mmCIF file of C-alpha atoms in Angstrom:
data_model
loop_
_atom_site.group_PDB
_atom_site.id
_atom_site.type_symbol
_atom_site.label_atom_id
_atom_site.label_comp_id
_atom_site.label_asym_id
_atom_site.label_seq_id
_atom_site.Cartn_x
_atom_site.Cartn_y
_atom_site.Cartn_z
ATOM 1 C CA UNK A 1 8.390 -12.417 21.371
ATOM 2 C CA UNK A 2 8.186 -8.686 20.742
ATOM 3 C CA UNK A 3 5.448 -6.282 19.808
ATOM 4 C CA UNK A 4 6.411 -3.741 17.234
ATOM 5 C CA UNK A 5 4.358 -0.848 15.952
ATOM 6 C CA UNK A 6 4.489 0.071 12.269
ATOM 7 C CA UNK A 7 2.805 2.880 10.367
ATOM 8 C CA UNK A 8 2.099 2.161 6.690
ATOM 9 C CA UNK A 9 0.709 3.962 3.671
ATOM 10 C CA UNK A 10 0.868 3.836 -0.110
ATOM 11 C CA UNK A 11 0.005 5.912 -3.109
ATOM 12 C CA UNK A 12 -2.513 4.701 -4.196
ATOM 13 C CA UNK A 13 -3.450 1.386 -2.536
ATOM 14 C CA UNK A 14 -1.786 -1.461 -0.622
ATOM 15 C CA UNK A 15 -2.233 -4.880 0.956
ATOM 16 C CA UNK A 16 0.327 -5.484 3.719
ATOM 17 C CA UNK A 17 1.568 -8.997 4.617
ATOM 18 C CA UNK A 18 3.820 -10.433 7.321
ATOM 19 C CA UNK A 19 5.049 -13.977 6.690
ATOM 20 C CA UNK A 20 2.399 -14.351 3.970
ATOM 21 C CA UNK A 21 -0.545 -13.398 6.213
ATOM 22 C CA UNK A 22 -2.481 -10.248 5.398
ATOM 23 C CA UNK A 23 -2.149 -7.677 8.185
ATOM 24 C CA UNK A 24 -4.149 -4.894 6.581
ATOM 25 C CA UNK A 25 -5.082 -2.876 3.533
ATOM 26 C CA UNK A 26 -5.452 0.762 2.739
ATOM 27 C CA UNK A 27 -4.831 3.553 2.931
ATOM 28 C CA UNK A 28 -8.008 5.318 3.852
ATOM 29 C CA UNK A 29 -8.908 7.778 1.096
ATOM 30 C CA UNK A 30 -7.884 11.347 1.736
ATOM 31 C CA UNK A 31 -7.025 14.349 -0.382
ATOM 32 C CA UNK A 32 -3.995 16.134 -1.728
ATOM 33 C CA UNK A 33 -3.873 18.009 1.616
ATOM 34 C CA UNK A 34 -4.383 15.004 3.942
ATOM 35 C CA UNK A 35 -2.901 11.571 3.224
ATOM 36 C CA UNK A 36 -3.710 8.802 5.681
ATOM 37 C CA UNK A 37 -1.592 6.044 7.176
ATOM 38 C CA UNK A 38 -2.641 3.001 9.182
ATOM 39 C CA UNK A 39 -0.926 1.745 12.338
ATOM 40 C CA UNK A 40 -0.460 -1.938 13.076
ATOM 41 C CA UNK A 41 0.828 -3.565 16.271
ATOM 42 C CA UNK A 42 2.607 -6.793 15.347
ATOM 43 C CA UNK A 43 3.406 -9.487 17.886
ATOM 44 C CA UNK A 44 6.278 -11.517 16.465
ATOM 45 C CA UNK A 45 8.529 -14.240 17.797
ATOM 46 C CA UNK A 46 12.288 -13.675 17.643
ATOM 47 C CA UNK A 47 13.783 -14.670 14.297
ATOM 48 C CA UNK A 48 13.435 -13.861 10.628
ATOM 49 C CA UNK A 49 10.172 -12.548 9.203
ATOM 50 C CA UNK A 50 9.151 -11.503 5.706
ATOM 51 C CA UNK A 51 7.318 -8.202 5.265
ATOM 52 C CA UNK A 52 5.704 -7.686 1.861
ATOM 53 C CA UNK A 53 3.233 -5.258 0.369
ATOM 54 C CA UNK A 54 1.228 -5.460 -2.794
ATOM 55 C CA UNK A 55 1.004 -1.841 -4.011
ATOM 56 C CA UNK A 56 -0.848 -0.530 -7.034
ATOM 57 C CA UNK A 57 -1.625 2.745 -8.715
ATOM 58 C CA UNK A 58 -4.621 2.923 -11.055
ATOM 59 C CA UNK A 59 -3.967 6.296 -12.665
ATOM 60 C CA UNK A 60 -6.524 7.277 -15.308
ATOM 61 C CA UNK A 61 -8.795 4.285 -14.667
ATOM 62 C CA UNK A 62 -8.977 4.893 -10.913
ATOM 63 C CA UNK A 63 -12.216 5.890 -9.231
ATOM 64 C CA UNK A 64 -12.989 9.600 -9.301
ATOM 65 C CA UNK A 65 -12.585 9.768 -5.508
ATOM 66 C CA UNK A 66 -9.057 8.318 -5.650
ATOM 67 C CA UNK A 67 -6.227 10.851 -5.503
ATOM 68 C CA UNK A 68 -2.642 10.087 -6.497
ATOM 69 C CA UNK A 69 0.310 12.401 -5.864
ATOM 70 C CA UNK A 70 3.439 10.266 -6.332
ATOM 71 C CA UNK A 71 3.305 6.469 -6.295
ATOM 72 C CA UNK A 72 5.060 4.481 -3.615
ATOM 73 C CA UNK A 73 5.023 2.509 -0.364
ATOM 74 C CA UNK A 74 5.884 3.710 3.132
ATOM 75 C CA UNK A 75 6.537 1.660 6.262
ATOM 76 C CA UNK A 76 7.811 3.446 9.350
ATOM 77 C CA UNK A 77 8.603 1.198 12.309
ATOM 78 C CA UNK A 78 8.907 2.660 15.786
ATOM 79 C CA UNK A 79 12.126 2.281 17.800
ATOM 80 C CA UNK A 80 13.993 0.047 18.343
ATOM 81 C CA UNK A 81 13.028 -1.526 14.978
ATOM 82 C CA UNK A 82 12.999 1.618 12.820
ATOM 83 C CA UNK A 83 16.386 1.249 11.081
ATOM 84 C CA UNK A 84 15.838 -2.496 10.624
ATOM 85 C CA UNK A 85 12.403 -2.251 8.953
ATOM 86 C CA UNK A 86 11.552 1.260 7.766
ATOM 87 C CA UNK A 87 11.527 2.191 4.098
ATOM 88 C CA UNK A 88 14.316 4.648 3.406
ATOM 89 C CA UNK A 89 16.696 2.821 5.761
ATOM 90 C CA UNK A 90 16.020 -0.941 5.479
ATOM 91 C CA UNK A 91 16.923 -2.969 2.390
ATOM 92 C CA UNK A 92 13.467 -3.275 0.787
ATOM 93 C CA UNK A 93 13.083 -4.913 -2.625
ATOM 94 C CA UNK A 94 10.339 -4.760 -5.238
ATOM 95 C CA UNK A 95 9.140 -6.554 -8.346
ATOM 96 C CA UNK A 96 6.313 -6.264 -10.864
ATOM 97 C CA UNK A 97 3.262 -8.442 -10.265
ATOM 98 C CA UNK A 98 1.936 -9.780 -13.568
ATOM 99 C CA UNK A 99 -1.529 -11.262 -13.686
ATOM 100 C CA UNK A 100 -3.376 -8.441 -11.904
ATOM 101 C CA UNK A 101 -5.415 -6.657 -14.538
ATOM 102 C CA UNK A 102 -7.467 -3.537 -13.840
ATOM 103 C CA UNK A 103 -10.001 -2.325 -16.416
ATOM 104 C CA UNK A 104 -12.527 0.478 -16.396
ATOM 105 C CA UNK A 105 -16.117 -0.749 -16.658
ATOM 106 C CA UNK A 106 -18.057 0.462 -19.669
ATOM 107 C CA UNK A 107 -20.560 3.322 -19.527
ATOM 108 C CA UNK A 108 -23.611 1.019 -19.496
ATOM 109 C CA UNK A 109 -25.436 0.195 -16.259
ATOM 110 C CA UNK A 110 -24.799 -3.540 -16.756
ATOM 111 C CA UNK A 111 -21.048 -2.854 -16.795
ATOM 112 C CA UNK A 112 -21.075 -1.259 -13.327
ATOM 113 C CA UNK A 113 -20.400 2.229 -12.068
ATOM 114 C CA UNK A 114 -17.284 3.233 -14.038
ATOM 115 C CA UNK A 115 -16.607 6.230 -11.762
ATOM 116 C CA UNK A 116 -16.422 4.166 -8.549
ATOM 117 C CA UNK A 117 -13.867 1.407 -9.043
ATOM 118 C CA UNK A 118 -12.283 -0.448 -11.950
ATOM 119 C CA UNK A 119 -12.793 -4.169 -12.381
ATOM 120 C CA UNK A 120 -9.941 -6.391 -11.219
ATOM 121 C CA UNK A 121 -9.213 -9.678 -12.926
ATOM 122 C CA UNK A 122 -6.518 -12.074 -11.740
ATOM 123 C CA UNK A 123 -4.939 -14.241 -14.420
ATOM 124 C CA UNK A 124 -3.891 -17.253 -12.360
ATOM 125 C CA UNK A 125 -1.476 -18.462 -15.051
ATOM 126 C CA UNK A 126 0.511 -15.207 -14.851
ATOM 127 C CA UNK A 127 0.166 -14.323 -11.163
ATOM 128 C CA UNK A 128 3.360 -15.047 -9.159
ATOM 129 C CA UNK A 129 1.854 -17.302 -6.497
ATOM 130 C CA UNK A 130 3.723 -17.042 -3.199
ATOM 131 C CA UNK A 131 4.713 -13.405 -3.706
ATOM 132 C CA UNK A 132 3.080 -12.590 -0.356
ATOM 133 C CA UNK A 133 5.834 -14.730 1.208
ATOM 134 C CA UNK A 134 8.540 -12.960 -0.809
ATOM 135 C CA UNK A 135 8.921 -15.943 -3.158
ATOM 136 C CA UNK A 136 9.945 -15.803 -6.791
ATOM 137 C CA UNK A 137 12.563 -14.181 -8.963
ATOM 138 C CA UNK A 138 12.960 -10.649 -10.216
ATOM 139 C CA UNK A 139 13.229 -8.775 -6.889
ATOM 140 C CA UNK A 140 15.365 -5.623 -7.146
ATOM 141 C CA UNK A 141 16.371 -2.985 -4.563
ATOM 142 C CA UNK A 142 13.882 -0.146 -4.234
ATOM 143 C CA UNK A 143 14.732 3.447 -5.012
ATOM 144 C CA UNK A 144 13.657 5.699 -2.195
ATOM 145 C CA UNK A 145 12.341 9.154 -2.819
ATOM 146 C CA UNK A 146 12.838 12.300 -0.785
ATOM 147 C CA UNK A 147 9.269 13.104 0.191
ATOM 148 C CA UNK A 148 9.818 16.836 0.491
ATOM 149 C CA UNK A 149 9.296 19.350 -2.297
ATOM 150 C CA UNK A 150 10.838 22.806 -2.365
ATOM 151 C CA UNK A 151 8.506 25.790 -2.156
ATOM 152 C CA UNK A 152 9.295 29.488 -2.047
ATOM 153 C CA UNK A 153 8.902 29.534 1.734
ATOM 154 C CA UNK A 154 10.537 26.249 2.673
ATOM 155 C CA UNK A 155 10.129 22.514 2.294
ATOM 156 C CA UNK A 156 6.761 20.796 2.390
ATOM 157 C CA UNK A 157 6.006 17.073 2.183
ATOM 158 C CA UNK A 158 4.293 15.763 -0.943
ATOM 159 C CA UNK A 159 2.081 13.548 1.240
ATOM 160 C CA UNK A 160 0.893 15.329 4.394
ATOM 161 C CA UNK A 161 0.415 12.266 6.552
ATOM 162 C CA UNK A 162 -2.292 11.938 9.186
ATOM 163 C CA UNK A 163 -3.379 8.910 11.261
ATOM 164 C CA UNK A 164 -6.306 7.006 9.759
ATOM 165 C CA UNK A 165 -9.695 7.922 11.188
ATOM 166 C CA UNK A 166 -11.770 4.939 10.056
ATOM 167 C CA UNK A 167 -11.651 1.419 11.526
ATOM 168 C CA UNK A 168 -9.652 -1.214 9.637
ATOM 169 C CA UNK A 169 -11.216 -2.442 6.414
ATOM 170 C CA UNK A 170 -12.895 -5.805 6.792
ATOM 171 C CA UNK A 171 -12.489 -8.670 4.344
ATOM 172 C CA UNK A 172 -14.464 -11.791 5.136
ATOM 173 C CA UNK A 173 -16.203 -14.474 3.083
ATOM 174 C CA UNK A 174 -19.967 -14.100 2.913
ATOM 175 C CA UNK A 175 -22.549 -16.666 1.859
ATOM 176 C CA UNK A 176 -24.670 -15.669 -1.120
#
């Protein structure tokens, strides 16, 4: 077995899976000057593993506190696994995920706070079950983007990455 450290982020949001099991979600909300990434230490047995990420960008219906600069997914593995796993060097693939529907709540109190978060509905008939394991058709090679933009005085990254400052988000069933 080996322990590998990966740093991940997305614009705007992600859920990260290894072999179909959720490892984490994020990124922590930042600003156009500070974009956060999370770090995960993965203990894996030798052999093949499937890394997947569900990434979405809400655009105009996103919460007012959500910033978006340029959509995408980033995974940077530390040596000796960097070339094997990192986006920009490894052979990542992507596909659309039908069945996830995001809608802005209405302006009435009963509809919820429209400025905080859109409503998510999952249409189980359309959702590609097993996608977290990399299953299904329609996967295509990703196009990677040079993250640097030219400015009069040199190159600056679009996303100025910083380590996350908050603890990992918790997702657990709760009794009502």
